[in-house]
Coordinates of C-alpha atoms in Angstrom, one line a residue:
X1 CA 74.5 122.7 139.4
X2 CA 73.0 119.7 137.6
X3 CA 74.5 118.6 134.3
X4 CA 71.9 120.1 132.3
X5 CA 72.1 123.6 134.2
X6 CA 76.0 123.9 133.5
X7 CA 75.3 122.8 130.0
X8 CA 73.4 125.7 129.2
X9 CA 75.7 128.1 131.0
X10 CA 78.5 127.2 129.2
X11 CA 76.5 126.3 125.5
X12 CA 74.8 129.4 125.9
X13 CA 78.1 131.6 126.6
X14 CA 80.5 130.1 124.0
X15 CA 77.2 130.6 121.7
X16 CA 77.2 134.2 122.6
X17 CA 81.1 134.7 121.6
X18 CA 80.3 133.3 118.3
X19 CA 77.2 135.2 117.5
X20 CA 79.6 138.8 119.3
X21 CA 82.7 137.7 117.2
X22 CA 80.5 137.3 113.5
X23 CA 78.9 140.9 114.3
X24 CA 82.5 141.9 114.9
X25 CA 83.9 140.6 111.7
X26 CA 80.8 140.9 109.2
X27 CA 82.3 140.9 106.0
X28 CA 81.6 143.8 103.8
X29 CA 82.9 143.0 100.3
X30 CA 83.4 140.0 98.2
X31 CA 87.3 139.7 99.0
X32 CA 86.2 139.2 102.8
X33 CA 83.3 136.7 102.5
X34 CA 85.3 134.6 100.2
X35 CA 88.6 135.0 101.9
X36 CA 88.5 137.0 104.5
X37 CA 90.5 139.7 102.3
X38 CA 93.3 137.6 102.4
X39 CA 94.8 139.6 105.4
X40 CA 95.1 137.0 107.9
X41 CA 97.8 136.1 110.0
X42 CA 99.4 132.7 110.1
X43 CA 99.3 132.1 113.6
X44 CA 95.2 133.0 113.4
X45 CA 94.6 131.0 110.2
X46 CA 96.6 127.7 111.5
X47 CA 94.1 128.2 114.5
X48 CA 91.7 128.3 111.9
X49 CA 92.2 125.8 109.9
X50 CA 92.9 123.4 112.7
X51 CA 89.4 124.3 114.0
X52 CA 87.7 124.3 110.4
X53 CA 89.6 121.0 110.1
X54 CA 89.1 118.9 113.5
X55 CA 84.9 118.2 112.8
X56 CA 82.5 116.3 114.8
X57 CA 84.5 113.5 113.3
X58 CA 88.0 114.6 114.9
X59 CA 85.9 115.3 118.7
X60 CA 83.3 113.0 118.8
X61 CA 83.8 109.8 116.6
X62 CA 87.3 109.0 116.4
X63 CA 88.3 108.0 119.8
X64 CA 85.1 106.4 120.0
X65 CA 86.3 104.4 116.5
X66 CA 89.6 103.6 118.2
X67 CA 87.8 102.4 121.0
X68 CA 85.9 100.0 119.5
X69 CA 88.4 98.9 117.0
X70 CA 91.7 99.0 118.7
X71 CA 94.6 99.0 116.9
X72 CA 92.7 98.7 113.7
X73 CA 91.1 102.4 114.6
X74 CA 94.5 104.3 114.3
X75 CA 94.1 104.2 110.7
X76 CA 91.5 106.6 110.9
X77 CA 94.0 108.9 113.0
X78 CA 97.3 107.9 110.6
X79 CA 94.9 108.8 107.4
X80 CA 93.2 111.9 108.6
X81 CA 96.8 113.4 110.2
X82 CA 99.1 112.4 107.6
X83 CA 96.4 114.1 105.0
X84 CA 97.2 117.0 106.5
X85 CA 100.9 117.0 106.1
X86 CA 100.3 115.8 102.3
X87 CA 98.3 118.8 102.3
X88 CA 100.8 121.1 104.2
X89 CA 103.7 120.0 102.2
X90 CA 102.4 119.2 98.5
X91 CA 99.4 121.8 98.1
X92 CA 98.9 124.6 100.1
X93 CA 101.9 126.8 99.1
X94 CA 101.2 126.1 95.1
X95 CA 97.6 126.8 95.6
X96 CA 98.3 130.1 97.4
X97 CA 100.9 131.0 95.1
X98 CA 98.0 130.5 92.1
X99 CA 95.9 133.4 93.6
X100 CA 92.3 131.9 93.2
X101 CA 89.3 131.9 95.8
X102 CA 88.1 128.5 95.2
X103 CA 89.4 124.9 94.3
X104 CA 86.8 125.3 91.1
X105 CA 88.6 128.8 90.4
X106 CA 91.4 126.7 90.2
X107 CA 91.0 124.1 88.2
X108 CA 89.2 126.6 85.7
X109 CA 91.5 128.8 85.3
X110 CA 94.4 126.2 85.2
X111 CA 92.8 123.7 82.9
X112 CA 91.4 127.0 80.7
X113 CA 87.8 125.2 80.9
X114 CA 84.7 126.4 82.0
X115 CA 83.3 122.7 81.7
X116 CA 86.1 121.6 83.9
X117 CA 85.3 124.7 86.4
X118 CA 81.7 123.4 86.6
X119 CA 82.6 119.8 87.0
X120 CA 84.6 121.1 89.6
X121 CA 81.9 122.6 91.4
X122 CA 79.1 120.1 91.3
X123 CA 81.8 118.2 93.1
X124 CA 82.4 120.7 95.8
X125 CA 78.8 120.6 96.4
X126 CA 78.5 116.5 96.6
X127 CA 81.5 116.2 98.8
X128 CA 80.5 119.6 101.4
X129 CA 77.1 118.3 101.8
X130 CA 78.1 114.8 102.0
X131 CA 80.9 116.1 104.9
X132 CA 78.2 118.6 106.5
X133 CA 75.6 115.8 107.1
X134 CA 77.9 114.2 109.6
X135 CA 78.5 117.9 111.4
X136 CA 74.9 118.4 111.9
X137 CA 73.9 115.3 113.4
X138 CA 76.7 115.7 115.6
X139 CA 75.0 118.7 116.8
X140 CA 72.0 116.9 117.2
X141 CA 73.3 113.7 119.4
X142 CA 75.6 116.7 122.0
X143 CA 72.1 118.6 122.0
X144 CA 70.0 115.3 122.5
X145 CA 72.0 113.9 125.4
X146 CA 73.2 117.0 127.5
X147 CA 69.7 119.6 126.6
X148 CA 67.6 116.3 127.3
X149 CA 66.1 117.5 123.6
X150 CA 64.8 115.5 120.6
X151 CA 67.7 114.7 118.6
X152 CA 66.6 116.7 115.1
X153 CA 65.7 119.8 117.7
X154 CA 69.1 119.9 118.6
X155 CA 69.8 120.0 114.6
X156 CA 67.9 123.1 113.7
X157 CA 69.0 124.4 116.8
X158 CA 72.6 124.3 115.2
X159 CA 71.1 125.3 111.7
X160 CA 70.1 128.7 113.4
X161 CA 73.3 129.1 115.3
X162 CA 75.8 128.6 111.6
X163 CA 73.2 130.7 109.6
X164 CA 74.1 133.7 111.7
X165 CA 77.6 133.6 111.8
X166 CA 77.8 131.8 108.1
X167 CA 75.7 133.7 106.2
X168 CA 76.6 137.4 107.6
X169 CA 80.6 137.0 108.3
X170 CA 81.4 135.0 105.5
X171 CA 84.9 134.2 105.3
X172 CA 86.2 136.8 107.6
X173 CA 83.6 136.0 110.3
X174 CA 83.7 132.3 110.0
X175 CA 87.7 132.7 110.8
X176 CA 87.6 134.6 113.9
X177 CA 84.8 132.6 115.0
X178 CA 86.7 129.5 114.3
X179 CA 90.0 130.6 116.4
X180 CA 87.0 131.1 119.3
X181 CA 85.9 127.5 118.8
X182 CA 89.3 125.7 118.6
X183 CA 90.4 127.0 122.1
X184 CA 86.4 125.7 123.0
X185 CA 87.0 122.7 121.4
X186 CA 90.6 122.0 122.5
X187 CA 90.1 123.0 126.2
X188 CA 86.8 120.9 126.5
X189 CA 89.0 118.0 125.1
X190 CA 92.2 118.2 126.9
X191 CA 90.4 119.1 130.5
X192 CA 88.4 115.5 130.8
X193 CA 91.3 113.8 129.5
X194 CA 94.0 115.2 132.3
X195 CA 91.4 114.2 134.9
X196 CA 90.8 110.9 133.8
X197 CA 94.6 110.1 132.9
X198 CA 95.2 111.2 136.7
X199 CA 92.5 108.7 138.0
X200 CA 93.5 106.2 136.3
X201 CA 97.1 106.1 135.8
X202 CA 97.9 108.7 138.0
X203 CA 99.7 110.7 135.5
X204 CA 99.2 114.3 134.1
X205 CA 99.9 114.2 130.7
X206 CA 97.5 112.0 128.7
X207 CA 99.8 110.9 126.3
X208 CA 102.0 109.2 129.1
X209 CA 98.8 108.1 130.9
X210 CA 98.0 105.9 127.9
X211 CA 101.1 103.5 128.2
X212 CA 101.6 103.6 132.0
X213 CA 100.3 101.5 134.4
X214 CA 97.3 101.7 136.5
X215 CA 96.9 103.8 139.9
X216 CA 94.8 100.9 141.5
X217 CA 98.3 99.3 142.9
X218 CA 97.9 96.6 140.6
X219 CA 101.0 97.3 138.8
X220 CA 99.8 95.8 135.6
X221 CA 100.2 99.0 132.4
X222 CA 96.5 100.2 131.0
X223 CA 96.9 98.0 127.5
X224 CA 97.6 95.0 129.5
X225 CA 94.6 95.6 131.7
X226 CA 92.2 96.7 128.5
X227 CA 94.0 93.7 126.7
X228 CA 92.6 91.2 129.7
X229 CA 89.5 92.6 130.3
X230 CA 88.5 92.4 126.2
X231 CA 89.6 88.6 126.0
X232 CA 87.4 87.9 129.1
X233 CA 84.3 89.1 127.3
X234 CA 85.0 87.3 124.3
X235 CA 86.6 90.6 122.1
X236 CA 89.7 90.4 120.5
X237 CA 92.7 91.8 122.3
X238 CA 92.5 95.6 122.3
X239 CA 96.3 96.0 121.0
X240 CA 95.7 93.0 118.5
X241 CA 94.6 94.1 114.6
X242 CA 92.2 92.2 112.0
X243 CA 93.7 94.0 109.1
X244 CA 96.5 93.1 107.3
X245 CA 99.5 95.4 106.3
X246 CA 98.1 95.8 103.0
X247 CA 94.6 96.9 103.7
X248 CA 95.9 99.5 106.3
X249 CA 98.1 100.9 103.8
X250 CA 95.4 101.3 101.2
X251 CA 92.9 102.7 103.9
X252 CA 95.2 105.1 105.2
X253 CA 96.1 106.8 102.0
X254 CA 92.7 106.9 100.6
X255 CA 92.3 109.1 103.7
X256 CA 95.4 110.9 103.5
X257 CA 94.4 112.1 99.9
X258 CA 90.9 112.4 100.7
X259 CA 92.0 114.7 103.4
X260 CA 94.5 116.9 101.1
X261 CA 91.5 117.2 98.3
X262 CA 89.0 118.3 100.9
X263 CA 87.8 121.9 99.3
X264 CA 86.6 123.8 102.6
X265 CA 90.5 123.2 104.0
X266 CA 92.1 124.0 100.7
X267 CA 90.5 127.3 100.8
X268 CA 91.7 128.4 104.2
X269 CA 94.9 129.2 102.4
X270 CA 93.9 131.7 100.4
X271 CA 93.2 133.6 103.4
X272 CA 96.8 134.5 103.9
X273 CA 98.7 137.6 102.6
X274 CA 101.3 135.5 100.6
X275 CA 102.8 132.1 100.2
X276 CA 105.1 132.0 102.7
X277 CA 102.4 132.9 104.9
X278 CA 100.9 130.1 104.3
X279 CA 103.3 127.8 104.9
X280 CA 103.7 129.3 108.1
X281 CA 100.0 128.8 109.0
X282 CA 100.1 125.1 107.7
X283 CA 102.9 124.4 110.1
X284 CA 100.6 126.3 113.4
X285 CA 97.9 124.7 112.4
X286 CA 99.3 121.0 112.5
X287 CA 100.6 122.2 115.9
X288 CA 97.2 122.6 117.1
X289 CA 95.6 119.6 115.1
X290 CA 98.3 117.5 117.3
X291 CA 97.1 118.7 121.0
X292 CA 94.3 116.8 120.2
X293 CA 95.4 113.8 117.8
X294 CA 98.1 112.8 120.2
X295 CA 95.8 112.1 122.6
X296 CA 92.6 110.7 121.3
X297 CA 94.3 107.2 121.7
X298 CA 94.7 107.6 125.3
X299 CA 90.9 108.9 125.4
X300 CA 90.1 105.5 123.9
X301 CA 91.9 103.9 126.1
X302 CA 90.2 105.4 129.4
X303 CA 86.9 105.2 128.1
X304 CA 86.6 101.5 127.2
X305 CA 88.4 100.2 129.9
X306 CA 85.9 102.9 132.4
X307 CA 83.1 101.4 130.0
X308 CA 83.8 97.8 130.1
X309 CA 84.6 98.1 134.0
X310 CA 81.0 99.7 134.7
X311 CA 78.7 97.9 132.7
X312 CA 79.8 94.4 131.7
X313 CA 77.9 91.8 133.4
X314 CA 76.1 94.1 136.1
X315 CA 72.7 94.0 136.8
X316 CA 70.5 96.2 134.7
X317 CA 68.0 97.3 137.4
X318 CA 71.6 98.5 139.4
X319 CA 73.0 100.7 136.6
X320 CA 74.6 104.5 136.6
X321 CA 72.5 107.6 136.0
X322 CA 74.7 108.1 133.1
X323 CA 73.6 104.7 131.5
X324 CA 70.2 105.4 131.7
X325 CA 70.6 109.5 130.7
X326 CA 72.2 107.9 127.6
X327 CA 69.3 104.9 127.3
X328 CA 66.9 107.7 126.5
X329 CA 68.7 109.1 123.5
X330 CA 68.0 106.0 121.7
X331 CA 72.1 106.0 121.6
X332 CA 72.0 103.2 124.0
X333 CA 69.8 99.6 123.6
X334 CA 69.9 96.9 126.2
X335 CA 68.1 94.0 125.5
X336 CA 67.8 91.1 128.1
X337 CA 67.1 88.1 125.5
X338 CA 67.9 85.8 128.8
X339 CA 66.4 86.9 131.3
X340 CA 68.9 87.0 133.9
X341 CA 68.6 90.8 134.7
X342 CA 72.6 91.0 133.7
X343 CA 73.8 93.1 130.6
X344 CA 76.0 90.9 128.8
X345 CA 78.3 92.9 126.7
X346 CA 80.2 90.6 124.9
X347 CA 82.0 90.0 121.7
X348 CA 81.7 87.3 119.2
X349 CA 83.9 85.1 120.4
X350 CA 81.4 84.6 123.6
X351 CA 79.3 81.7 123.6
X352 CA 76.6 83.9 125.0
X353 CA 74.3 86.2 123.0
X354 CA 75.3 89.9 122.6
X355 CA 72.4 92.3 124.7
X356 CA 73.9 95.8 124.7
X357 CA 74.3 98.5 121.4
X358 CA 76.8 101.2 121.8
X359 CA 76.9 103.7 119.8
X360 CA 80.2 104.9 119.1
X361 CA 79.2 108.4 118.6
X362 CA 78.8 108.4 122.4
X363 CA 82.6 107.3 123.8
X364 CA 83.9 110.7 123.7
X365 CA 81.0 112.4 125.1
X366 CA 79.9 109.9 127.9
X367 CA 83.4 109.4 129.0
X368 CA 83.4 112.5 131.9
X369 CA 80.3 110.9 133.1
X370 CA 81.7 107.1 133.2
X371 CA 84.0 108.3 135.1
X372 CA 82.4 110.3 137.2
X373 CA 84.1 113.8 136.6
X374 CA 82.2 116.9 137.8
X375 CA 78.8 118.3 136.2
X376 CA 81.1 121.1 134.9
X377 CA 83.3 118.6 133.1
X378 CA 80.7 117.3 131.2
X379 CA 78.5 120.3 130.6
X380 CA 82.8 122.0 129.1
X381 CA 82.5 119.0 126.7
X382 CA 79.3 119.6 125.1
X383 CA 80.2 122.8 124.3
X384 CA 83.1 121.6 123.0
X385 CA 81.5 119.2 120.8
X386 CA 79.2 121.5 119.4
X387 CA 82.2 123.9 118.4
X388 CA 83.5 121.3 116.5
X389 CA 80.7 120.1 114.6
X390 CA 79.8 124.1 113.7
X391 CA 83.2 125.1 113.0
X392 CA 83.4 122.4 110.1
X393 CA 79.8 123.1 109.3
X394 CA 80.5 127.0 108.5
X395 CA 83.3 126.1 106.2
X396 CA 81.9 123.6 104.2
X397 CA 78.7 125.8 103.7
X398 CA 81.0 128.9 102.8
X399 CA 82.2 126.6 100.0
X400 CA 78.8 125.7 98.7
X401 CA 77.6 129.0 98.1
X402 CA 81.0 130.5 96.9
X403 CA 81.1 127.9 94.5
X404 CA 77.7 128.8 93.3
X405 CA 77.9 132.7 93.8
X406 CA 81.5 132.7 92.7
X407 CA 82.5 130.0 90.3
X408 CA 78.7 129.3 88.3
X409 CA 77.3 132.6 88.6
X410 CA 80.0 135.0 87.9
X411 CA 82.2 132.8 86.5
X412 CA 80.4 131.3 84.0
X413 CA 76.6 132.2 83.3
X414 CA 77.0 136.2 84.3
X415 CA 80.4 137.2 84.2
X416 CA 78.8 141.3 84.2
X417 CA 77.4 141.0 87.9
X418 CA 78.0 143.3 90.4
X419 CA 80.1 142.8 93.5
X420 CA 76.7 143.4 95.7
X421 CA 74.5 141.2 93.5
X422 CA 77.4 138.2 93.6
X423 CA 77.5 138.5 97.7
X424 CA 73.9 138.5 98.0
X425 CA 73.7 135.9 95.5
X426 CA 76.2 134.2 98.2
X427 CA 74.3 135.0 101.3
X428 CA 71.2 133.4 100.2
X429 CA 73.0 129.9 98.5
X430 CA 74.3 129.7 102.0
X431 CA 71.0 130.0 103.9
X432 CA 69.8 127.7 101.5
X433 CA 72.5 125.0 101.8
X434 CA 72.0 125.6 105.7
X435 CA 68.7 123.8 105.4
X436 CA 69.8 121.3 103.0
X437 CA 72.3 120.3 105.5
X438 CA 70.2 120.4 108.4
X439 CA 67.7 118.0 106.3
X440 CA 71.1 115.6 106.3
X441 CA 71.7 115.6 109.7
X442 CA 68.5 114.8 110.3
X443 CA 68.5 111.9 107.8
X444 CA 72.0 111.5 107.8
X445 CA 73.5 108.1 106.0
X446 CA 75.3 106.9 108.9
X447 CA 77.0 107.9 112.2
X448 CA 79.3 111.0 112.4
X449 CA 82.7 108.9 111.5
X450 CA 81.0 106.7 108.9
X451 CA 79.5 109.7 107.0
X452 CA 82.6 111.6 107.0
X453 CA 84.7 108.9 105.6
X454 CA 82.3 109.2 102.7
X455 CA 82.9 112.7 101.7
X456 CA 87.1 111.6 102.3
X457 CA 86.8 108.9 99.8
X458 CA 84.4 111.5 97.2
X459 CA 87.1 114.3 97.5
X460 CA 90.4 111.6 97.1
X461 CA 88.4 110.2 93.9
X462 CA 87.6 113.9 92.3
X463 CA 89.7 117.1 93.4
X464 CA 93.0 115.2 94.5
X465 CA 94.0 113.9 90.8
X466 CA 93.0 117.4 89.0
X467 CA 95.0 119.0 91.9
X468 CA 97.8 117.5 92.3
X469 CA 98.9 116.6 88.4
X470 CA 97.2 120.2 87.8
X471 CA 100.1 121.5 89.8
X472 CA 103.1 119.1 89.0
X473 CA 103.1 118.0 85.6
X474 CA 102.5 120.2 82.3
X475 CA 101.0 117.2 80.5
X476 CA 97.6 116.9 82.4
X477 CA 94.6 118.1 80.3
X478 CA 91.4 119.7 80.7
X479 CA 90.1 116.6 79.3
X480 CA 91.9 114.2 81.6
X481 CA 90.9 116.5 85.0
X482 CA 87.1 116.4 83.5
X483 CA 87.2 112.6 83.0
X484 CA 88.8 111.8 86.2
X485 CA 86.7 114.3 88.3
X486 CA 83.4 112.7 86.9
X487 CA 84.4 109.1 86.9
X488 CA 85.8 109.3 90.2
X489 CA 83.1 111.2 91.8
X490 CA 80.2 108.8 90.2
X491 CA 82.2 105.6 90.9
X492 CA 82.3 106.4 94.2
X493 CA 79.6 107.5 95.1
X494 CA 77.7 104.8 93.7
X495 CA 80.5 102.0 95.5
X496 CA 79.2 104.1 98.6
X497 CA 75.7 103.8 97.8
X498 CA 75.6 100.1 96.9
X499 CA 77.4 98.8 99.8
X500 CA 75.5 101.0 102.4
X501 CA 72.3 100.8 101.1
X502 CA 72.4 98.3 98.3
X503 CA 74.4 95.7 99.0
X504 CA 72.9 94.1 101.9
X505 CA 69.2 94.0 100.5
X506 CA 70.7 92.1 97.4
X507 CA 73.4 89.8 99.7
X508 CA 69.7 88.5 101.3
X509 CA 68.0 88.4 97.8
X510 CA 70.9 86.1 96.3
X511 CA 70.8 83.8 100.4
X512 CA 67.0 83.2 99.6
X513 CA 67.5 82.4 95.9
X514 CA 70.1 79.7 96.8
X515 CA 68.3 78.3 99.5
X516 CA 65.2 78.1 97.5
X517 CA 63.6 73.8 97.0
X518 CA 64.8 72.8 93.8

């Protein structure tokens, strides 16, 4: 069967589990779209929350940042992992042990403010849809590439599929449906990178693969080879950094607390019976976060050195299917500004003119068909991207409307509503935040990584502070927690804004105003 063909087979049918396991576990009260009834075991909820966790982000962009980066990218994997633990170790237990739904619920009820409770949940709703924007176009670029579909197709495509399970499991059906996607996810992750590792380096195990040497009787170990082939084309070695010590210290731990203040993870410990439950299910859960962490290096590895082997310096009219599959996503330019028929793929250090774009997005994704794995291969990680991207999606949407439903309808403006009214009060705010998000992932505000670095540095500047010192230390105020949420949150977000948006429009305006006659 063609790529496409298997695509659908194996889409459609992990699509179908989904949809079977949210009918299966609809949630019927309150307690179960919230938390699921807080009956879940730890083994199930470190599934869970390893799923809910490991986004489009995790799957798609991060080996595909580590490719193109090098060493520099593993900040992205220290920060994100080492969130985790901080999150594991320094939150989840306390948070349990506290008995609320919702991070707002929290800092509410332990700051005795309703201003700081509704601080809290404008926040929750800036950082989730900042964080969903970056699921839903994931959606969109896995749909665009392997359905041959228009890219914001594929988004409301994946609007419909997270409205169904979202809106009518709630909690409880978003968990099951999550332990469904990780062993998608995971399987369609691992699989390519066994094959490849094997091809290349002969070995098994990925991890291994990544520092042993290459199967072509060369002798010469996979770095050294990626190291060579990136100085010839004018890049930086592969192994070699930009950043100093300092500024990968600072990066990672703005992700690591970033991570540990995310709300949609928070909550997933609240799903457990009790607290030592859910130390339990932090510790599965970083179990199955590392089957796939530990090896998105060597899957950066294997896919630049497969990329830079097939494509540097060979003719255009000569090139893969898979090149020109990917060309007509729009995820792909080549540009011959000499002439010579030859894509030059080169780095800055190259006298001659960069011709080829590469979006990062892509690495993970195109790198079955690089290396010429089977159409099943490739059609397995599809659906595994788009598990990955609509596991994340559900959670962060379940926050959105249980921050509305829960924390700023009965919470604070109708504390006298009934338990039916609040979860069809819920059930709508999540619809509604469904196309709100699709909307972002059709105009998202950068690629899949980028974006969900944003919502990381929104959540370290807001929730973390309140959390943490609202745990830990006596002194902390409603006062501070609602200063510190609002400055952090609009500082941010506006550094974000400027630099992204901003900053480069006024960088030329202040070039032309120098250079002006005098």
């Amino acid at each position: 069967m063609t790529v496409q063909a298997w695509t659908f087979v194996l889409v459609g049918i992990s699509f179908a589990l989904y949809i079977g396991v949210a009918i299966w576990s609809r949630a019927s009260s309150t307690g179960e779209f919230y938390v699921a009834g807080g009956r879940v075991p730890p083994v199930i909820n470190g599934m869970a929350t390893a799923a809910d966790w490991m986004s489009a982000a995790s799957f798609i962009s991060m080996a595909g940042l580590i490719s193109f980066m090098g060493r520099d990218g593993s900040v992205y994997l220290m920060g994100w992992t080492g969130g985790y633990v901080l999150l594991a170790l320094l939150l989840a237990p306390y948070l349990r042990k506290f008995g609320k739904f919702t991070v707002p619920d929290f800092v509410g009820d332990r700051y005795y403010s309703q201003t700081a409770r509704f601080v809290a949940v404008v926040c929750a709703i800036f950082v989730s849809f900042t964080y969903v924007a970056g699921q839903m176009r994931g959606v969109g670029i896995v749909f665009s590439r392997f359905l041959e579909i228009d890219i914001n197709l594929g988004v409301l495509i994946g609007m419909g599929i997270v409205f169904f399970y979202a809106v009518l499991g709630g909690m409880k059906g978003i968990t099951y449906t999550q332990v469904a996607q990780y062993c998608v996810l995971i399987f369609a992750y691992l699989v390519p990178a066994i094959f490849i590792s094997m091809l290349m380096t002969g070995s098994v195990i990925p991890q291994i693969g990544f520092g042993d040497t290459m199967a072509d009787g060369s002798g010469a170990f996979l770095l050294d080879k990626l190291d060579g082939l990136s100085r010839e084309l004018g890049f930086d070695a592969y192994t070699d950094g930009r950043k100093g010590t300092l500024d990968v210290f600072f990066i990672t731990a703005a992700l690591m607390v970033g991570t540990a203040g995310l709300p949609h993870v928070i909550v997933r410990f609240y799903t457990v019976p009790k607290v030592s439950a859910a130390r339990s299910s932090a510790g599965w859960a970083l179990v199955f976060i590392a089957l796939l962490y530990t090896c998105a290096p060597a899957v950066a590895a294997f896919a630049r050195t497969n990329l830079l082997n097939t494509v540097s310096n060979a003719p255009y009219a000569e090139v893969p299917p898979w090149f020109t599959n990917w060309e007509a996503t729009g995820l792909i330019t080549f540009e011959d500004k000499n002439g010579d028929g030859l894509i030059q793929y080169v780095g800055p250090a190259s006298p001659v003119e960069n011709e080829l774009i590469i979006d990062r997005d892509i690495m993970v994704l195109a790198n079955p068909e690089i290396a010429g794995l089977p159409n099943w291969v490739i059609g397995l990680v599809a659906a595994g991207g788009l598990a990955a991207a609509l596991s994340t999606a559900a959670g962060l949407l379940l926050v959105i409307s249980t921050s509305v439903a829960h924390d700023l309808l009965k919470k604070g403006i109708n504390p006298r509503i009934s338990e039916h009214t609040e979860l069809r009060t819920a059930r709508v705010t999540a619809g509604i935040a469904v196309c709100i998000a699709g909307y972002f992932g059709i105009n998202p505000p950068g690629f899949v990584a980028q974006v969900v670095a944003f919502a990381f540095g929104l959540a370290a500047a807001s929730f973390f502070p309140a959390i943490i010192l609202g745990i830990f230390t006596k002194r902390m105020n409603k006062y501070g927690a609602i200063s510190g949420m609002i400055v952090g949150i609009v500082f941010t977000a506006a550094y974000i804004i400027f630099c992204n948006h901003l900053g480069s429009g006024l960088d030329q305006d202040i070039v032309r105003f120098l250079q002006r006659p005098r």
